[in-house]
Tab-separated table of C-alpha atoms in Angstrom:
chain	number	residue	atom	x	y	z
A	137	MET	CA	62.820	-23.556	-56.492
A	138	ALA	CA	60.983	-20.861	-54.633
A	139	GLN	CA	61.600	-21.158	-50.747
A	140	LEU	CA	58.475	-20.902	-48.429
A	141	SER	CA	58.960	-18.526	-45.769
A	142	VAL	CA	57.386	-19.289	-42.291
A	143	GLN	CA	56.459	-16.458	-40.174
A	144	PRO	CA	57.748	-16.667	-36.620
A	145	LYS	CA	55.288	-17.273	-33.929
A	146	HIS	CA	56.014	-14.376	-31.942
A	147	ASP	CA	55.281	-12.095	-35.161
A	148	THR	CA	51.925	-13.577	-35.351
A	149	ALA	CA	51.137	-13.036	-31.723
A	150	LEU	CA	52.272	-9.592	-32.052
A	151	PHE	CA	50.020	-9.129	-34.945
A	152	ARG	CA	47.110	-10.426	-33.267
A	153	PHE	CA	47.787	-8.237	-30.347
A	154	ARG	CA	48.026	-4.896	-32.318
A	155	SER	CA	44.868	-6.078	-34.014
A	156	ALA	CA	43.054	-6.558	-31.051
A	157	SER	CA	44.069	-3.215	-29.708
A	158	LYS	CA	43.098	-1.482	-32.826
A	159	ASN	CA	39.497	-3.301	-32.707
A	160	PHE	CA	39.414	-2.183	-28.956
A	161	LEU	CA	40.201	1.416	-29.463
A	162	LYS	CA	37.652	1.558	-32.630
A	163	GLU	CA	34.778	0.008	-30.689
A	164	ASN	CA	35.550	2.053	-27.470
A	165	MET	CA	36.797	5.418	-28.637
A	166	GLY	CA	33.867	7.321	-27.880
A	167	ILE	CA	33.689	6.072	-24.273
A	168	LEU	CA	37.375	6.276	-23.729
A	169	ILE	CA	37.337	9.905	-24.811
A	170	GLY	CA	34.668	10.086	-22.294
A	171	LEU	CA	36.552	8.776	-19.546
A	172	VAL	CA	39.805	10.967	-20.306
A	173	ILE	CA	37.673	14.123	-20.084
A	174	LEU	CA	36.045	13.020	-17.138
A	175	CYS	CA	39.417	12.527	-15.349
A	176	VAL	CA	40.686	15.881	-16.541
A	177	VAL	CA	37.774	17.646	-15.071
A	178	VAL	CA	37.872	15.902	-11.856
A	179	ALA	CA	41.709	16.592	-11.718
A	180	ILE	CA	41.329	20.221	-12.149
A	181	ALA	CA	38.526	20.358	-9.600
A	182	ASN	CA	40.589	18.642	-6.902
A	183	PRO	CA	44.462	17.773	-7.661
A	184	ALA	CA	44.075	15.243	-4.929
A	185	PHE	CA	42.532	12.914	-7.612
A	186	LEU	CA	45.938	12.351	-9.170
A	187	THR	CA	47.817	11.411	-6.118
A	188	SER	CA	48.960	7.731	-6.255
A	189	ASN	CA	47.010	6.466	-3.156
A	190	ASN	CA	43.698	8.043	-4.452
A	191	LEU	CA	44.370	6.270	-7.927
A	192	MET	CA	44.788	3.034	-6.156
A	193	ASN	CA	41.681	3.948	-4.000
A	194	VAL	CA	39.485	4.279	-7.127
A	195	LEU	CA	40.851	0.866	-8.546
A	196	ARG	CA	40.134	-0.741	-5.304
A	197	GLN	CA	36.568	0.630	-5.153
A	198	THR	CA	36.034	0.153	-8.972
A	199	SER	CA	37.154	-3.386	-8.483
A	200	THR	CA	34.290	-4.490	-6.334
A	201	ASN	CA	31.411	-2.909	-8.831
A	202	LEU	CA	33.377	-4.827	-11.780
A	203	TYR	CA	32.951	-8.159	-10.268
A	204	LEU	CA	29.358	-7.619	-10.391
A	205	ALA	CA	29.523	-5.935	-13.816
A	206	LEU	CA	31.486	-8.643	-15.578
A	207	ALA	CA	28.723	-10.987	-14.697
A	208	MET	CA	26.141	-8.605	-15.219
A	209	THR	CA	27.488	-8.233	-18.824
A	210	MET	CA	26.670	-11.845	-19.752
A	211	ILE	CA	23.103	-11.605	-18.499
A	212	ILE	CA	22.278	-8.578	-20.278
A	213	ILE	CA	23.957	-10.177	-23.232
A	214	LEU	CA	21.357	-12.880	-23.046
A	215	GLY	CA	18.541	-10.318	-22.805
A	216	GLY	CA	18.163	-10.737	-18.926
A	217	ILE	CA	18.768	-8.901	-15.814
A	218	ASP	CA	19.607	-9.619	-12.390
A	219	LEU	CA	18.764	-7.114	-9.693
A	220	SER	CA	19.567	-9.557	-6.715
A	221	VAL	CA	23.340	-8.873	-6.626
A	222	GLY	CA	23.451	-6.119	-4.062
A	223	SER	CA	21.459	-8.253	-1.695
A	224	ILE	CA	23.843	-11.302	-2.455
A	225	VAL	CA	26.731	-8.983	-1.495
A	226	ALA	CA	25.102	-8.432	1.916
A	227	VAL	CA	24.022	-12.170	2.717
A	228	THR	CA	27.382	-13.864	1.614
A	229	GLY	CA	29.335	-11.095	3.669
A	230	VAL	CA	26.954	-11.781	6.731
A	231	VAL	CA	27.175	-15.533	6.105
A	232	THR	CA	31.023	-15.721	5.959
A	233	THR	CA	31.627	-13.390	8.854
A	234	MET	CA	29.273	-15.242	11.064
A	235	GLY	CA	31.068	-18.420	10.286
A	236	ILE	CA	34.257	-17.019	11.382
A	237	ALA	CA	32.855	-14.953	14.499
A	238	SER	CA	30.144	-17.109	15.763
A	239	PHE	CA	30.955	-20.863	14.760
A	240	ASP	CA	34.865	-20.414	14.688
A	241	LEU	CA	35.150	-21.529	11.291
A	242	PRO	CA	38.526	-21.556	9.524
A	243	VAL	CA	38.615	-18.466	7.138
A	244	ALA	CA	38.708	-21.084	4.013
A	245	VAL	CA	35.816	-22.964	5.215
A	246	ALA	CA	33.847	-19.652	5.907
A	247	VAL	CA	34.636	-18.100	2.486
A	248	ALA	CA	33.643	-21.514	0.913
A	249	VAL	CA	30.306	-21.387	2.374
A	250	GLY	CA	29.832	-17.649	1.549
A	251	LEU	CA	30.643	-18.627	-2.165
A	252	LEU	CA	28.058	-21.438	-1.879
A	253	VAL	CA	25.147	-19.413	-0.756
A	254	GLY	CA	25.553	-16.823	-3.403
A	255	MET	CA	25.900	-19.593	-6.125
A	256	MET	CA	22.494	-21.201	-4.619
A	257	ILE	CA	20.764	-17.815	-5.191
A	258	GLY	CA	22.254	-17.560	-8.433
A	259	ALA	CA	21.060	-21.087	-9.305
A	260	ILE	CA	17.422	-20.333	-8.213
A	261	ASN	CA	17.610	-17.256	-10.408
A	262	GLY	CA	18.723	-19.237	-13.331
A	263	TYR	CA	16.595	-22.396	-12.960
A	264	VAL	CA	13.522	-20.163	-12.885
A	265	ALA	CA	14.496	-18.135	-15.773
A	266	ALA	CA	15.619	-21.088	-17.762
A	267	THR	CA	12.439	-23.058	-17.130
A	268	THR	CA	9.392	-20.590	-16.810
A	269	VAL	CA	8.094	-17.745	-18.703
A	270	ILE	CA	8.519	-15.195	-15.606
A	271	PRO	CA	10.626	-12.556	-16.428
A	272	PRO	CA	14.182	-12.264	-15.107
A	273	PHE	CA	13.295	-8.636	-13.710
A	274	ILE	CA	10.306	-10.298	-11.455
A	275	ILE	CA	12.402	-13.218	-10.557
A	276	THR	CA	15.699	-11.196	-9.434
A	277	LEU	CA	13.229	-8.605	-7.819
A	278	ALA	CA	12.012	-11.373	-5.601
A	279	THR	CA	15.191	-12.915	-4.720
A	280	MET	CA	16.859	-9.408	-4.045
A	281	ASN	CA	14.247	-9.003	-1.387
A	282	ILE	CA	14.461	-12.579	0.039
A	283	ALA	CA	18.243	-12.256	0.221
A	284	ARG	CA	18.423	-8.670	1.780
A	285	GLY	CA	15.729	-9.833	4.279
A	286	ALA	CA	17.700	-12.926	5.242
A	287	ALA	CA	20.586	-10.640	5.948
A	288	TYR	CA	18.872	-8.685	8.424
A	289	VAL	CA	17.276	-11.895	9.766
A	290	LEU	CA	20.550	-13.421	10.362
A	291	THR	CA	22.025	-10.285	12.134
A	292	ASP	CA	19.155	-8.866	13.690
A	293	GLY	CA	20.151	-5.761	11.738
A	294	GLN	CA	23.522	-5.482	13.483
A	295	PRO	CA	27.048	-5.839	11.845
A	296	VAL	CA	28.947	-8.971	12.665
A	297	ARG	CA	32.580	-7.649	13.316
A	298	VAL	CA	35.489	-9.998	12.511
A	299	MET	CA	39.011	-9.496	13.695
A	300	SER	CA	41.023	-12.028	12.000
A	301	ASP	CA	44.125	-10.688	10.237
A	302	SER	CA	44.063	-13.728	7.522
A	303	PHE	CA	40.419	-12.684	6.661
A	304	ASN	CA	40.958	-9.116	6.688
A	305	PHE	CA	44.054	-9.679	4.238
A	306	ILE	CA	41.457	-11.069	1.510
A	307	GLY	CA	40.087	-7.402	0.918
A	308	SER	CA	42.758	-5.291	2.580
A	309	GLY	CA	45.862	-6.649	1.896
A	310	TYR	CA	48.652	-5.958	-0.765
A	311	VAL	CA	50.741	-8.281	-3.090
A	312	PHE	CA	54.124	-7.073	-4.297
A	313	GLY	CA	54.039	-4.524	-1.980
A	314	PHE	CA	51.728	-2.264	-3.776
A	315	LEU	CA	48.964	-4.001	-5.678
A	316	PRO	CA	45.610	-4.419	-3.582
A	317	THR	CA	44.361	-8.151	-3.265
A	318	PRO	CA	40.857	-7.009	-4.781
A	319	VAL	CA	42.741	-5.421	-7.875
A	320	LEU	CA	44.707	-8.808	-8.217
A	321	TYR	CA	41.347	-10.879	-8.136
A	322	LEU	CA	39.867	-8.522	-10.713
A	323	ILE	CA	42.773	-9.042	-13.276
A	324	VAL	CA	42.063	-12.896	-12.882
A	325	PHE	CA	38.275	-12.398	-13.440
A	326	ILE	CA	38.805	-10.144	-16.523
A	327	PHE	CA	40.991	-12.667	-17.990
A	328	VAL	CA	38.694	-15.483	-17.087
A	329	CYS	CA	35.620	-13.556	-18.617
A	330	TYR	CA	37.029	-12.634	-21.613
A	331	VAL	CA	38.260	-16.060	-22.627
A	332	ILE	CA	34.683	-17.314	-21.890
A	333	MET	CA	33.240	-14.519	-24.117
A	334	ASN	CA	35.685	-14.685	-26.791
A	335	LYS	CA	37.368	-17.961	-27.196
A	336	THR	CA	34.987	-20.526	-25.794
A	337	GLN	CA	31.718	-22.017	-27.307
A	338	LEU	CA	29.786	-21.055	-24.431
A	339	GLY	CA	30.557	-17.293	-25.041
A	340	ARG	CA	29.431	-17.596	-28.866
A	341	HIS	CA	26.135	-19.426	-27.439
A	342	ILE	CA	25.572	-16.238	-25.138
A	343	TYR	CA	25.627	-13.932	-28.012
A	344	ALA	CA	23.531	-16.083	-30.072
A	345	VAL	CA	20.768	-16.841	-27.257
A	346	GLY	CA	20.735	-13.018	-26.850
A	347	GLY	CA	20.514	-11.985	-30.269
A	348	ASN	CA	17.868	-14.451	-31.410
A	349	PRO	CA	16.597	-17.153	-29.055
A	350	GLU	CA	14.504	-18.846	-31.494
A	351	ALA	CA	17.229	-19.276	-34.172
A	352	ALA	CA	19.533	-20.260	-31.343
A	353	LYS	CA	16.888	-23.017	-30.168
A	354	PHE	CA	16.658	-24.150	-33.882
A	355	SER	CA	20.596	-24.431	-34.234
A	356	GLY	CA	20.476	-26.871	-31.229
A	357	ILE	CA	22.029	-24.625	-28.378
A	358	ASN	CA	20.830	-25.596	-24.880
A	359	ILE	CA	19.170	-22.275	-23.979
A	360	LYS	CA	18.429	-23.398	-20.379
A	361	ARG	CA	21.926	-24.345	-19.925
A	362	VAL	CA	23.268	-21.081	-21.020
A	363	LYS	CA	20.938	-19.230	-18.859
A	364	PHE	CA	21.598	-21.159	-15.755
A	365	PHE	CA	25.292	-20.883	-16.215
A	366	ALA	CA	24.868	-17.159	-16.475
A	367	TYR	CA	22.860	-16.756	-13.454
A	368	VAL	CA	25.095	-18.997	-11.426
A	369	PHE	CA	28.416	-17.105	-12.383
A	370	SER	CA	26.381	-13.997	-11.374
A	371	GLY	CA	25.749	-15.450	-8.028
A	372	PHE	CA	29.442	-16.466	-7.627
A	373	MET	CA	30.797	-12.913	-8.771
A	374	ALA	CA	28.411	-11.400	-6.251
A	375	SER	CA	29.547	-13.396	-3.260
A	376	VAL	CA	33.170	-12.605	-4.247
A	377	ALA	CA	32.123	-8.937	-4.145
A	378	GLY	CA	30.125	-9.419	-0.681
A	379	ILE	CA	33.373	-11.436	1.031
A	380	VAL	CA	35.873	-8.839	-0.307
A	381	LEU	CA	33.880	-5.917	0.956
A	382	ALA	CA	33.090	-7.431	4.261
A	383	SER	CA	36.966	-7.904	4.617
A	384	ARG	CA	37.694	-4.425	3.691
A	385	MET	CA	35.017	-3.504	6.486
A	386	PHE	CA	36.059	-5.720	9.098
A	387	SER	CA	32.625	-6.893	9.250
A	388	GLY	CA	29.430	-8.443	7.857
A	389	GLN	CA	26.983	-5.396	7.047
A	390	PRO	CA	23.313	-6.316	6.103
A	391	THR	CA	23.005	-3.072	4.515
A	392	ALA	CA	26.075	-3.890	2.286
A	393	GLY	CA	25.673	-3.624	-1.387
A	394	GLU	CA	22.648	-1.280	-1.458
A	395	ALA	CA	22.143	-0.036	-5.051
A	396	ALA	CA	25.146	-2.194	-6.185
A	397	GLU	CA	23.013	-3.401	-8.784
A	398	LEU	CA	22.445	0.132	-10.091
A	399	ASP	CA	26.359	0.817	-10.557
A	400	ALA	CA	26.856	-2.809	-12.002
A	401	ILE	CA	23.873	-1.894	-14.847
A	402	ALA	CA	25.166	1.672	-15.083
A	403	ALA	CA	28.975	0.252	-15.973
A	404	VAL	CA	27.568	-2.385	-18.483
A	405	VAL	CA	25.433	0.004	-20.356
A	406	LEU	CA	27.886	2.945	-20.345
A	407	GLY	CA	30.469	0.035	-21.765
A	408	GLY	CA	28.020	-0.315	-24.727
A	409	THR	CA	26.070	-3.629	-23.923
A	410	SER	CA	22.630	-3.288	-25.413
A	411	MET	CA	19.760	-3.771	-22.965
A	412	SER	CA	18.008	-5.721	-25.825
A	413	GLY	CA	20.839	-8.402	-25.556
A	414	GLY	CA	23.021	-9.866	-28.225
A	415	VAL	CA	25.307	-7.084	-28.065
A	416	GLY	CA	28.352	-6.120	-25.755
A	417	LYS	CA	31.872	-6.440	-24.775
A	418	ILE	CA	33.913	-7.098	-21.579
A	419	GLY	CA	36.237	-4.262	-22.540
A	420	GLY	CA	33.560	-1.815	-22.938
A	421	THR	CA	32.117	-2.770	-19.504
A	422	ILE	CA	35.734	-2.217	-17.609
A	423	ILE	CA	35.872	1.434	-19.033
A	424	GLY	CA	32.149	1.823	-18.050
A	425	ALA	CA	33.033	0.796	-14.419
A	426	LEU	CA	36.262	2.754	-14.287
A	427	ILE	CA	33.783	5.820	-15.614
A	428	ILE	CA	31.459	5.046	-12.508
A	429	GLY	CA	34.408	4.786	-10.348
A	430	VAL	CA	36.119	7.991	-11.202
A	431	LEU	CA	32.784	9.838	-11.121
A	432	SER	CA	32.034	8.481	-7.521
A	433	ASN	CA	35.407	9.412	-6.553
A	434	GLY	CA	35.497	12.887	-7.967
A	435	LEU	CA	31.999	13.725	-6.310
A	436	ASN	CA	33.391	12.720	-3.047
A	437	LEU	CA	36.398	14.625	-3.366
A	438	MET	CA	34.513	17.635	-4.293
A	439	GLY	CA	32.199	16.971	-1.160
A	440	VAL	CA	29.094	16.223	-3.245
A	441	SER	CA	26.115	14.321	-1.014
A	442	SER	CA	25.844	10.765	-1.494
A	443	PHE	CA	22.145	11.633	-2.030
A	444	TRP	CA	23.064	13.664	-5.163
A	445	GLN	CA	25.272	10.731	-6.355
A	446	TYR	CA	22.218	8.541	-6.771
A	447	ILE	CA	20.839	11.341	-9.080
A	448	VAL	CA	23.819	11.782	-10.938
A	449	LYS	CA	24.196	8.057	-11.591
A	450	GLY	CA	20.400	7.313	-12.634
A	451	ALA	CA	20.712	10.139	-15.198
A	452	VAL	CA	23.966	8.603	-16.577
A	453	ILE	CA	22.129	5.114	-17.043
A	454	MET	CA	19.115	7.300	-18.656
A	455	ALA	CA	21.765	8.961	-21.186
A	456	ALA	CA	23.559	5.680	-21.900
A	457	VAL	CA	20.258	3.785	-22.584
A	458	TYR	CA	19.040	6.472	-24.724
A	459	ALA	CA	22.403	6.612	-26.741
A	460	ASP	CA	21.980	2.936	-27.340
A	461	VAL	CA	18.299	3.344	-28.550
A	462	ILE	CA	19.692	6.053	-31.166
A	463	LYS	CA	22.537	3.882	-32.145
A	464	ARG	CA	20.436	0.967	-32.949
A	465	ARG	CA	18.146	3.186	-34.739
A	466	ARG	CA	20.793	4.303	-36.820
A	467	MET	CA	22.051	0.744	-37.452
A	468	ALA	CA	18.740	-0.459	-38.433
């Protein structure tokens, strides 16, 4: 009698890991090559790029952008946009630091209040986007101005300084002696977002709504709930970015997060997420954010003016969107 062979569990896990790795490389080969070429060019232009301190600095700076870009990926896959994230970064950083400096709140309570403010703004965006026909561009443009104005009103345009070691550790500390705390948070958030988008019903619904809202509606998907979640999550991630940035700067700045939405959208589009919705991967967004981070760091090392950096990033977004249009035409 033939004896059945049972495949060990660790072999199955290894097979799945290899398969996922191959798919990741296949889907992102072009952008990965672009990242490698960019790193080589920057390293040749300035050898200081390859020092351990600078590479860790690139990861630290990229982490703030990726907090925003991870949530922005979900929203763009849904066919939406969130222009308010940069302003949420500012107002949550201001609220958190004011709670500590002006009201003597414990750091944990002040951080919780800051997170709540960001989620409330995200909830407003999500509710209006889910229940009205107003385009998300207009909705988030309005809340962008409201949140930025609130940051200026609360501070009278002045930074709110905080000299609390426990608060400063949030964005400037290290774990295990070498890993910056913002990078540790990033690892956790990447895992959470990967699970949501690839292993949960919610993730499948996000792709379904972005790909064909009418079909998703007739299949019984609660479109309003899906949109509401995406914008609340975006508000949460923007508030995390705001608190981490305020901690790194030892102050809440009403000017913080200016053009942060530009970097987040650039990372998402560079990562292959379609502005038309329905298509995109968290892995691609990570690579896109690394390209933006390396590009910014390289331009700084080469002494390029920050004014020119806006032009370069805008050109990168234009090129990425154009490449997406060409790709979709070829697929069609």
